Each structure stands twice: as structure tokens, then as C-alpha cells.
Amino acid sequence: MFDLNKLGDMAKIAGEAKSMQEKQERMAREQLETLKKISGQLETVISLLKEKK
């Protein structure tokens, strides 16, 4: 027979997995934005150093 308790447990696990995935995706987007910012700053520094020559 089908155990409804297991269905509830599976739904809970699936919900937690979805929440974790969303958190990981949000963190990945934040890291990408940070890297883009750093890249832009490095380009500025390189440009300024080239002007000094």
C-alpha cells in the first residue's frame, strides 16, 4: 500500500532541495556581479597604468 507519510517526506525534501538550488543560483549571480565589478576595476587600473607610461 502507498504510505502517505513518505509522500509528505518526499515533498518536504523536494521543497528543501528547491530552496537550496535557488540560494545557490542567487549566490552564483552575486559572485558573477562581483567578478564583473572587479574586472571593470582592473581594466580601469590597467588603463591608468598605461597612461602613466
C-alpha positions as a LaTeX table, in Angstrom:
\begin{tabular}{lrrr}
\hline
Residue & $x$ (\AA) & $y$ (\AA) & $z$ (\AA) \\
\hline
Met1 & 0.00 & 0.00 & 0.00 \\
Phe2 & 1.11 & 3.57 & $-0.58$ \\
Asp3 & 2.45 & 5.37 & 2.51 \\
Leu4 & 1.24 & 8.97 & 2.65 \\
Asn5 & 3.88 & 9.80 & 5.26 \\
Lys6 & 6.59 & 9.02 & 2.73 \\
Leu7 & 4.87 & 11.26 & 0.19 \\
Gly8 & 4.91 & 14.10 & 2.69 \\
Asp9 & 8.58 & 13.45 & 3.47 \\
Met10 & 9.41 & 13.44 & $-0.23$ \\
Ala11 & 7.54 & 16.71 & $-0.75$ \\
Lys12 & 9.44 & 18.27 & 2.15 \\
Ile13 & 12.78 & 17.08 & 0.77 \\
Ala14 & 11.87 & 18.38 & $-2.70$ \\
Gly15 & 10.95 & 21.76 & $-1.22$ \\
Glu16 & 14.22 & 21.95 & 0.66 \\
Ala17 & 16.16 & 20.98 & $-2.46$ \\
Lys18 & 14.40 & 23.69 & $-4.46$ \\
Ser19 & 15.17 & 26.25 & $-1.76$ \\
Met20 & 18.83 & 25.22 & $-1.71$ \\
Gln21 & 19.03 & 25.43 & $-5.50$ \\
Glu22 & 17.52 & 28.92 & $-5.51$ \\
Lys23 & 20.01 & 30.02 & $-2.85$ \\
Gln24 & 22.92 & 28.58 & $-4.85$ \\
Glu25 & 21.70 & 30.32 & $-8.02$ \\
Arg26 & 21.36 & 33.62 & $-6.16$ \\
Met27 & 24.88 & 33.26 & $-4.75$ \\
Ala28 & 26.24 & 32.43 & $-8.21$ \\
Arg29 & 24.61 & 35.58 & $-9.64$ \\
Glu30 & 26.07 & 37.67 & $-6.81$ \\
Gln31 & 29.53 & 36.19 & $-7.39$ \\
Leu32 & 29.25 & 36.89 & $-11.12$ \\
Glu33 & 28.30 & 40.51 & $-10.44$ \\
Thr34 & 31.24 & 40.86 & $-8.04$ \\
Leu35 & 33.63 & 39.40 & $-10.61$ \\
Lys36 & 32.28 & 41.77 & $-13.27$ \\
Lys37 & 32.85 & 44.70 & $-10.91$ \\
Ile38 & 36.40 & 43.55 & $-10.13$ \\
Ser39 & 37.09 & 43.07 & $-13.84$ \\
Gly40 & 35.95 & 46.60 & $-14.59$ \\
Gln41 & 38.11 & 47.97 & $-11.80$ \\
Leu42 & 41.13 & 46.05 & $-13.10$ \\
Glu43 & 40.53 & 47.42 & $-16.59$ \\
Thr44 & 40.50 & 50.92 & $-15.12$ \\
Val45 & 43.75 & 50.31 & $-13.24$ \\
Ile46 & 45.42 & 48.88 & $-16.35$ \\
Ser47 & 44.24 & 51.83 & $-18.41$ \\
Leu48 & 45.59 & 54.30 & $-15.85$ \\
Leu49 & 48.91 & 52.48 & $-15.68$ \\
Lys50 & 49.23 & 52.56 & $-19.47$ \\
Glu51 & 48.57 & 56.31 & $-19.46$ \\
Lys52 & 51.40 & 56.84 & $-16.98$ \\
Lys53 & 53.99 & 55.37 & $-19.38$ \\
\hline
\end{tabular}
